[in-house]
């Protein structure tokens, strides 16, 4: 085969098959299917007017924020099961710092970010140093962080929900970055044009019902773009794939695997804290049960998005589509008047389908039989 | 002939009370393929690990390009230009050939002050190097998992060469390969040697060694049994030396000389 132009044993891959072996495939197919379904069966329910769209967009954006972190970490070959507890913990710390201790909100937010990212780094260092599976190490942190999230407010305030965050956050520059809205002008204009619904009565008559894009959605978009560019367009992205694909081979080639993995644990913690901060600013309170099961939802979104549980393969765009499917279905079932417990059935089924599809795609890519 | 690029003099390596290497001397010239033969446990792996900076020798000296040298870790050896292609490759099946080729050495370009992976340049170099080695890829985005074992060895070798290896240590590159793949890898070794790179080819297969080797050193129980030039030694003699004497001769008789 030395200098011949082609190897006769390598079959040309058809463009269709080539398009099929993309990690995003499951996410794209699922998104199209889900939108088709709800456009057909729930179009008149208000799901696709301005409030409806905002409703499922916010829920999807929440999933997206944690899915980006979980996605990069999973591609780097690790899991973080403490994401949900981290969300509860981060929210509670912001409330304790700002309301109970009376610190300025911007300081409460910054200290919470530093604290949570440090805990993420601790997760990573323990996994790397001990060589234990991240599954077990972060499972421990799932309980440790949840325990503190329940314990601290009970000791300090004798209750498990701390409210009043919205009042102290009023006018705070950093709080706006998580709880504010942008493009108010555009929405007022759209309302004036009659393109979106406006209030017809009351003190806000004439103002649009949806008066801006919440920062939560902005965060989701920024994180997705950041994650996607980092993963596919940078040197560090190559290291993430390499660390998850085969850590030993990556080390032999000079990739700082430990640093990559620890940084990804820190990034996951960062994403969880962004989620928590937005939630606290939106609700104006922090509750000890916030973020329950979020770690699994993030992982499911990532898997629907085409990432392999074994690491080394996946896509941030895919994970974002997985999160979108989640949000649309969860809220869509509500709009369509379907019993909401069926959402869990849907989750289980789609997870199974996604994993089977991914395994199949992996076989095509690596030529295993 | 020019001066040897690397000279290992009287290398001894003890692991506790075990003497893995008991005074081994080998020198390698640029552009030659020096075969290091030996049966399992002969000390081949220990020896190349000493050469590539994984182990520090208990005693003995290493001269690299004429100057005495001591490596603290494998990175030092890689920086100096001593690359090792391991039996178990540093290749990741799920990643594309390009991403594997540049793993840990990614080319970057700056856009708006930020540094990005230069995909275009990486793809071009990969396609060019693969073509030079006689591997025809469907595209630079083809996953390494779809390549055969021999092709993977070739990718690993050409990667080491591209990143400036002066001494290339190949640890049993043909041990798990079929006939055709083996000949491809041997052809690759030949190409690399002609580029003026010193190749240290570790194997326990005499025929593979005879196919490309310029000189042959046999290790047995941590000692060298001498270095022979090509043409001065027959495959049968090499085989006997590896086996450490005559006991194989009788066995070989009954097996029809196919060992």
XYZ file of C-alpha atoms in Angstrom:
628
model
C 0.000 0.000 0.000
C 3.078 2.197 0.144
C 2.541 4.907 -2.425
C -0.753 4.043 -3.994
C -3.294 6.813 -3.944
C -6.011 4.874 -2.180
C -6.317 1.774 -0.094
C -8.863 -0.426 -1.766
C -9.987 -1.810 1.568
C -11.061 1.548 2.944
C -14.633 1.976 1.883
C -15.818 5.488 1.170
C -18.090 6.645 3.939
C -21.329 8.065 2.637
C -22.083 11.668 3.601
C -25.163 10.429 5.456
C -23.152 8.047 7.583
C -20.544 10.737 8.138
C -23.295 13.072 9.341
C -24.557 10.319 11.615
C -21.309 9.900 13.472
C -21.466 13.198 15.236
C -21.893 13.371 18.971
C -24.717 15.866 18.564
C -26.837 13.504 16.483
C -29.034 12.307 19.362
C -29.527 15.848 20.581
C -30.498 17.177 17.145
C -32.924 14.351 16.422
C -34.429 14.638 19.903
C -34.834 18.411 19.661
C -36.593 18.198 16.307
C -38.830 15.397 17.556
C -39.762 17.197 20.755
C -40.564 20.486 19.036
C -42.584 18.727 16.341
C -44.547 16.885 18.991
C -45.416 19.948 21.040
C -46.110 22.140 18.008
C -48.644 19.538 16.904
C -50.241 18.778 20.246
C -49.785 21.857 22.417
C -49.643 24.757 20.006
C -52.816 26.368 21.361
C -51.876 25.892 25.006
C -49.851 29.086 25.233
C -46.557 27.204 25.123
C -45.357 29.170 22.111
C -46.442 32.702 23.043
C -43.968 35.036 24.730
C -44.609 33.864 28.301
C -44.651 30.235 27.264
C -41.366 30.494 25.412
C -39.791 32.342 28.319
C -41.080 29.695 30.678
C -39.422 26.716 29.015
C -36.398 28.763 28.019
C -35.657 29.531 31.665
C -36.037 25.893 32.673
C -33.852 24.792 29.746
C -31.252 27.441 30.544
C -31.011 26.118 34.108
C -30.310 22.647 32.800
C -27.856 24.029 30.238
C -25.738 25.838 32.836
C -25.039 22.689 34.829
C -24.891 20.496 31.720
C -21.968 22.491 30.271
C -19.900 21.849 33.386
C -20.929 18.198 33.622
C -20.203 17.741 29.905
C -16.625 19.008 30.006
C -15.963 17.025 33.174
C -17.403 13.842 31.679
C -15.326 14.240 28.519
C -12.296 14.648 30.800
C -13.234 11.244 32.193
C -14.817 12.129 35.541
C -18.224 12.596 37.152
C -19.458 15.046 39.713
C -22.404 13.777 41.719
C -22.165 16.685 44.133
C -23.555 19.245 41.653
C -27.072 19.214 43.119
C -25.846 19.550 46.694
C -23.418 22.222 45.540
C -26.359 24.220 44.160
C -28.159 24.012 47.500
C -24.992 24.788 49.426
C -23.980 27.762 47.265
C -27.451 29.297 47.465
C -27.529 28.842 51.225
C -24.092 30.390 51.675
C -25.110 33.480 49.684
C -28.216 33.866 51.851
C -26.276 33.328 55.093
C -23.522 35.767 54.140
C -25.853 38.490 52.870
C -28.929 38.164 55.111
C -27.762 36.536 58.351
C -24.321 38.118 58.461
C -25.381 41.278 56.647
C -22.464 41.420 54.230
C -22.839 43.334 50.949
C -24.425 41.015 48.386
C -21.563 41.335 45.895
C -19.152 40.202 48.592
C -21.421 37.297 49.581
C -21.549 36.175 45.942
C -17.796 36.445 45.374
C -16.912 34.604 48.601
C -19.437 31.879 47.761
C -17.915 31.447 44.314
C -14.430 31.191 45.809
C -15.620 28.710 48.431
C -17.485 26.476 45.965
C -14.697 26.474 43.383
C -12.303 25.519 46.184
C -14.593 22.614 47.108
C -14.620 21.613 43.427
C -10.819 21.665 43.454
C -10.847 19.563 46.631
C -13.070 17.004 44.867
C -10.564 16.912 42.026
C -7.470 16.690 44.217
C -8.943 13.810 46.237
C -9.876 11.934 43.048
C -6.403 12.454 41.556
C -4.404 11.749 44.740
C -6.292 8.656 45.856
C -6.995 7.284 42.400
C -10.524 6.487 43.591
C -13.392 6.715 41.111
C -14.848 10.222 41.065
C -18.244 8.569 41.415
C -17.483 7.628 45.034
C -15.602 10.763 46.024
C -18.284 13.117 44.760
C -21.024 10.894 46.191
C -19.441 11.587 49.568
C -19.579 15.308 48.842
C -23.210 14.980 47.782
C -23.991 14.059 51.395
C -21.445 16.309 53.074
C -22.599 19.463 51.273
C -26.304 18.645 51.638
C -25.766 18.032 55.323
C -24.163 21.442 55.814
C -26.891 23.074 53.715
C -29.521 21.785 56.161
C -27.426 22.175 59.311
C -26.157 25.753 58.923
C -29.485 27.613 58.519
C -31.022 25.596 61.374
C -28.223 26.575 63.723
C -28.133 30.206 62.622
C -31.783 31.000 61.911
C -33.716 28.002 63.263
C -35.286 27.390 59.845
C -34.343 25.693 56.576
C -35.275 28.526 54.221
C -33.614 31.919 54.418
C -35.566 34.666 52.681
C -35.102 38.369 52.206
C -32.268 38.096 49.724
C -34.142 40.171 47.160
C -34.412 43.119 49.540
C -30.729 43.196 50.396
C -29.768 42.599 46.740
C -31.693 45.664 45.572
C -29.351 47.845 43.503
C -26.353 45.574 43.974
C -24.213 45.590 40.815
C -23.143 41.964 41.009
C -26.579 40.679 41.983
C -27.935 42.223 38.786
C -25.508 40.090 36.791
C -27.378 37.010 38.018
C -30.919 38.233 38.680
C -31.371 41.087 36.198
C -32.861 41.242 32.746
C -31.559 42.664 29.492
C -33.143 44.032 26.313
C -36.048 45.656 28.169
C -36.306 48.285 25.445
C -36.666 45.669 22.723
C -39.518 43.960 24.550
C -41.332 47.235 25.211
C -41.035 47.965 21.491
C -42.265 44.476 20.567
C -45.209 45.033 22.921
C -45.978 48.394 21.346
C -45.860 46.766 17.928
C -48.396 44.238 19.122
C -46.034 41.337 18.453
C -46.051 40.052 22.029
C -48.675 40.121 24.719
C -49.020 43.206 26.930
C -50.856 43.737 30.184
C -54.317 45.053 29.421
C -55.241 46.169 32.939
C -53.711 47.218 36.222
C -50.797 49.491 37.004
C -48.601 47.959 34.252
C -51.215 48.227 31.509
C -49.556 48.550 28.113
C -46.267 47.091 29.313
C -45.180 43.754 27.840
C -45.830 40.683 30.019
C -42.330 39.485 29.223
C -40.151 42.529 29.817
C -36.659 41.230 29.084
C -34.299 38.295 28.829
C -33.294 37.052 32.286
C -29.556 36.963 32.941
C -29.944 33.247 33.612
C -30.462 32.698 29.881
C -27.547 34.987 29.051
C -25.336 32.933 31.365
C -26.458 29.718 29.699
C -25.616 31.037 26.221
C -22.267 32.463 27.320
C -21.278 29.230 29.067
C -22.284 27.097 26.068
C -20.240 29.230 23.679
C -17.311 29.272 26.091
C -17.466 25.506 26.620
C -17.825 24.722 22.933
C -14.938 26.978 21.877
C -12.745 25.732 24.698
C -13.390 22.110 23.796
C -13.109 22.233 20.015
C -10.936 25.222 19.211
C -8.188 25.299 21.806
C -5.162 23.367 22.913
C -6.774 22.863 26.298
C -9.787 21.274 24.605
C -7.532 18.673 23.055
C -6.171 17.961 26.522
C -9.707 17.487 27.874
C -10.409 14.848 25.202
C -7.029 13.237 25.787
C -7.379 13.133 29.585
C -10.707 11.353 29.265
C -9.790 9.152 26.327
C -6.783 7.523 27.953
C -5.122 9.327 30.844
C -1.941 7.209 30.665
C -1.455 7.753 26.930
C -2.093 11.460 27.419
C 0.523 11.636 30.175
C 3.051 9.868 27.957
C 2.491 12.586 25.366
C 3.067 15.375 27.856
C -0.533 16.372 28.623
C -0.898 17.668 32.210
C -3.782 15.294 32.914
C -4.088 16.020 36.634
C -4.294 19.744 36.103
C -6.903 19.327 33.366
C -9.107 17.126 35.531
C -8.874 19.327 38.623
C -9.675 22.420 36.539
C -12.737 20.664 35.135
C -13.952 19.828 38.668
C -13.526 23.517 39.481
C -15.419 24.534 36.346
C -18.298 22.203 37.231
C -18.450 23.783 40.680
C -18.419 27.219 39.031
C -21.393 26.275 36.827
C -23.309 24.938 39.841
C -22.664 28.195 41.683
C -23.864 30.265 38.707
C -27.052 28.186 38.723
C -27.464 28.677 42.489
C -26.844 32.428 42.388
C -29.379 32.971 39.590
C -31.912 30.868 41.489
C -31.414 32.712 44.761
C -31.749 36.077 43.018
C -34.892 34.928 41.221
C -36.644 33.467 44.271
C -35.199 35.929 46.770
C -34.525 33.051 49.125
C -32.353 30.013 49.662
C -33.795 26.642 50.649
C -32.058 23.574 52.039
C -33.673 21.330 49.430
C -32.631 23.318 46.352
C -30.841 21.465 43.597
C -32.019 17.987 44.586
C -31.295 15.438 41.839
C -29.749 18.114 39.611
C -26.514 16.108 39.293
C -28.401 13.304 37.583
C -30.369 15.644 35.351
C -27.118 17.265 34.254
C -25.586 13.885 33.486
C -28.668 12.777 31.549
C -28.605 15.972 29.462
C -24.925 15.347 28.706
C -25.543 11.735 27.713
C -28.482 12.683 25.488
C -26.018 15.148 23.983
C -23.839 12.272 22.855
C -21.061 12.125 25.448
C -19.734 8.740 26.460
C -19.923 7.863 30.154
C -16.420 6.472 29.826
C -15.036 9.869 28.796
C -13.043 11.108 25.845
C -15.960 11.840 23.579
C -18.811 14.313 23.584
C -20.043 17.735 22.644
C -21.078 20.851 24.535
C -23.606 21.747 21.822
C -25.052 18.250 22.186
C -25.300 18.661 25.961
C -27.037 22.008 25.474
C -29.565 20.367 23.139
C -30.056 17.631 25.724
C -30.829 20.337 28.281
C -33.211 22.021 25.831
C -35.071 18.739 25.300
C -35.384 18.461 29.069
C -36.745 21.929 29.587
C -39.174 21.769 26.689
C -40.558 18.382 27.683
C -40.817 19.168 31.382
C -42.738 22.383 30.764
C -44.476 21.113 27.625
C -46.133 18.248 29.481
C -47.475 20.836 31.897
C -48.823 22.977 29.034
C -50.282 19.947 27.312
C -52.038 19.024 30.543
C -50.272 15.706 30.951
C -49.653 14.329 34.426
C -46.209 15.701 35.334
C -45.006 12.465 36.929
C -44.836 11.045 33.414
C -41.851 13.346 32.890
C -39.763 10.896 34.877
C -40.882 8.042 32.691
C -39.855 10.074 29.681
C -36.462 10.803 31.238
C -35.734 7.163 31.847
C -36.767 6.110 28.374
C -34.827 8.827 26.565
C -31.743 8.180 28.697
C -31.769 4.529 27.750
C -32.287 5.333 24.072
C -29.455 7.866 24.119
C -26.977 5.490 25.745
C -27.747 2.758 23.226
C -27.373 5.192 20.326
C -24.065 6.489 21.715
C -22.633 3.016 22.071
C -23.564 2.320 18.472
C -21.941 5.537 17.272
C -18.790 4.751 19.202
C -18.539 1.398 17.460
C -18.742 3.095 14.074
C -16.074 5.629 14.994
C -13.549 3.225 16.372
C -14.349 0.465 13.923
C -14.975 -2.011 16.757
C -17.349 -4.808 15.995
C 31.460 6.737 10.583
C 30.546 9.835 12.582
C 30.529 9.943 16.344
C 27.789 8.023 18.139
C 24.846 10.187 19.088
C 24.345 8.268 22.282
C 26.809 6.121 24.138
C 25.853 4.051 27.164
C 28.952 2.847 28.995
C 28.950 0.063 31.554
C 25.414 0.696 32.712
C 24.416 -1.121 35.852
C 20.988 -1.013 37.386
C 20.069 -2.697 40.628
C 16.569 -2.920 42.021
C 17.233 -3.700 45.673
C 19.053 -7.001 45.647
C 18.152 -7.767 42.049
C 20.746 -6.911 39.446
C 18.731 -6.054 36.351
C 21.662 -4.741 34.318
C 25.218 -5.841 35.059
C 27.388 -3.535 32.970
C 25.838 -3.008 29.556
C 27.573 -0.875 26.926
C 25.834 0.153 23.726
C 26.403 2.997 21.301
C 24.103 4.203 18.569
C 25.049 6.223 15.485
C 22.821 8.656 13.608
C 21.144 6.962 10.689
C 21.595 3.451 11.947
C 19.110 0.946 13.187
C 20.549 -0.688 16.253
C 18.643 -3.801 17.229
C 18.507 -4.736 20.865
C 17.611 -8.373 21.155
C 16.878 -10.463 24.151
C 14.447 -12.893 25.591
C 11.855 -11.898 28.164
C 13.561 -10.798 31.372
C 16.886 -10.167 29.665
C 16.864 -6.517 30.778
C 15.803 -4.902 27.503
C 13.057 -2.841 29.102
C 15.223 -1.743 32.010
C 17.934 -0.732 29.587
C 15.725 1.420 27.376
C 14.056 2.934 30.414
C 17.509 4.001 31.545
C 18.157 5.446 28.112
C 14.875 7.348 28.080
C 15.280 8.787 31.573
C 12.704 6.686 33.416
C 15.372 4.959 35.523
C 18.627 6.433 36.789
C 21.485 3.976 36.349
C 23.058 2.641 39.549
C 26.438 3.109 37.921
C 27.798 3.744 34.463
C 27.781 6.747 32.178
C 25.620 8.084 29.391
C 27.097 10.344 26.704
C 24.685 12.177 24.453
C 26.228 13.919 21.435
C 29.609 13.523 23.103
C 28.739 15.171 26.405
C 28.027 13.304 29.640
C 24.379 13.456 30.525
C 22.114 12.572 33.372
C 18.359 12.647 32.976
C 16.194 13.431 35.956
C 12.954 12.363 34.330
C 11.609 11.298 30.926
C 10.860 14.922 30.028
C 14.598 15.706 30.022
C 15.170 12.874 27.600
C 12.337 13.995 25.344
C 13.650 17.574 25.360
C 17.086 16.293 24.407
C 15.554 14.415 21.479
C 15.211 10.871 22.765
C 11.706 9.668 21.979
C 10.237 6.346 22.982
C 7.397 4.651 21.142
C 5.973 2.238 23.666
C 4.601 -1.192 23.129
C 1.318 0.169 24.418
C 0.953 3.228 22.327
C 0.288 6.728 23.426
C -2.688 6.890 21.074
C -6.303 7.569 21.897
C -8.682 5.597 19.655
C -11.650 7.966 19.925
C -9.650 11.001 18.865
C -8.819 11.954 15.296
C -5.402 11.278 13.815
C -4.669 15.006 13.855
C -5.622 15.444 17.487
C -3.520 12.420 18.414
C -0.591 13.546 16.322
C -0.412 16.896 18.069
C -1.507 15.738 21.517
C 0.544 17.686 24.038
C 2.209 19.729 21.249
C -0.748 21.553 19.758
C 0.031 24.314 17.268
C -1.765 27.511 18.149
C -2.585 30.757 16.483
C -3.665 33.991 18.083
C -7.005 35.577 17.377
C -7.853 38.780 19.252
C -5.119 38.067 21.778
C -6.489 34.612 22.575
C -4.713 31.436 21.654
C -6.600 28.888 19.564
C -5.765 25.410 18.278
C -4.595 25.824 14.677
C -6.729 23.093 13.135
C -5.854 23.918 9.538
C -2.122 23.800 10.057
C -2.399 20.657 12.182
C -4.499 18.905 9.522
C -2.075 19.852 6.753
C 0.985 18.631 8.612
C -0.730 15.403 9.627
C -1.857 14.596 6.096
C 1.609 15.357 4.731
C 3.448 13.266 7.312
C 1.036 10.362 6.927
C 1.415 10.410 3.181
C 5.181 10.407 3.525
C 4.953 7.300 5.681
C 2.631 5.626 3.211
C -0.609 5.825 5.153
C -3.582 7.066 3.229
C -6.130 8.624 5.503
C -9.708 9.248 4.539
C -9.230 12.602 6.173
C -7.354 14.159 9.070
C -10.498 13.763 11.184
C -10.444 9.980 10.873
C -10.362 8.396 14.327
C -7.228 6.512 15.313
C -9.484 3.645 16.370
C -10.116 2.861 12.704
C -6.393 2.378 11.954
C -4.694 -0.982 12.131
C -2.079 -1.730 14.763
C 0.739 -1.232 12.264
C -0.666 2.078 11.107
C -0.925 3.244 14.700
C 2.731 2.366 15.244
C 3.569 4.350 12.136
C 1.571 7.359 13.346
C 3.396 7.172 16.681
C 6.779 6.916 14.964
C 6.158 9.767 12.554
C 4.852 11.874 15.429
C 8.091 11.335 17.350
C 10.137 12.162 14.273
C 8.113 15.266 13.493
C 8.701 16.624 16.983
C 12.445 16.436 16.635
C 13.508 13.015 17.848
C 17.190 12.334 17.212
C 17.106 8.954 18.893
C 13.985 6.883 18.440
C 13.472 3.977 20.802
C 10.942 1.449 19.556
C 9.831 -0.969 22.238
C 8.726 -4.172 20.489
C 6.776 -2.343 17.790
C 6.118 -5.510 15.830
C 5.328 -7.922 18.638
C 1.553 -7.839 18.235
C 1.303 -7.325 14.497
C 0.452 -9.479 11.529
C 2.842 -10.173 8.680
C 1.729 -7.362 6.417
C 1.520 -4.794 9.205
C 4.944 -5.819 10.427
C 6.469 -5.185 7.029
C 4.832 -1.753 6.977
C 6.362 -0.882 10.329
C 9.759 -2.200 9.207
C 9.469 -0.041 6.094
C 8.729 2.940 8.318
C 11.819 2.208 10.400
C 13.838 2.131 7.197
C 12.497 5.537 6.111
C 13.207 7.075 9.487
C 16.753 5.734 9.485
C 17.397 7.245 6.078
C 16.412 10.634 7.532
C 19.493 10.361 9.754
C 17.714 9.411 12.934
C 19.235 6.835 15.240
C 16.780 4.003 15.778
C 16.952 1.633 18.724
C 14.758 -1.289 17.801
C 13.883 -3.623 20.654
C 12.574 -7.003 19.644
C 12.831 -10.667 20.408
C 12.144 -11.634 16.838
C 15.373 -12.310 14.995
C 13.822 -12.146 11.552
C 12.363 -8.703 12.167
C 15.737 -7.564 13.469
C 17.619 -8.999 10.486
C 15.227 -7.246 8.092
C 16.207 -3.695 9.078
C 19.078 -3.851 11.556
C 22.548 -2.438 10.894
C 23.994 -3.701 14.157
C 22.756 -6.165 16.713
C 23.283 -6.267 20.450
C 22.048 -9.238 22.394
C 21.158 -8.928 26.040
C 20.994 -11.943 28.260
C 20.461 -11.955 32.007
C 21.436 -8.302 32.305
C 24.622 -8.560 30.283
C 25.603 -7.872 26.698
C 26.882 -10.758 24.691
C 28.519 -8.329 22.304
C 27.491 -6.218 19.343
C 27.670 -7.618 15.831
C 27.607 -5.862 12.461
C 25.158 -6.850 9.820
C 26.689 -9.606 7.716
C 28.954 -10.797 10.506
C 26.326 -12.901 12.115
C 23.658 -15.339 11.034
C 20.105 -15.420 12.350
C 20.830 -18.791 13.913
C 23.744 -17.412 15.885
C 21.617 -14.503 17.130
C 18.882 -16.855 18.149
C 21.343 -18.995 20.091
C 22.786 -15.995 21.871
C 19.341 -14.796 22.898
C 18.422 -18.147 24.270
C 21.649 -18.130 26.227
C 23.291 -21.185 24.787
C 22.617 -24.538 23.366
C 19.453 -25.650 25.099
C 17.349 -24.131 22.306
C 19.242 -26.002 19.608
C 17.740 -29.356 20.459
C 14.318 -27.809 20.836
C 14.686 -26.065 17.506
C 15.569 -29.316 15.845
C 12.315 -30.877 16.890
C 10.341 -27.766 15.853
C 11.896 -27.643 12.412
C 13.739 -24.366 12.937
C 10.657 -22.210 13.082
C 11.116 -20.573 16.472
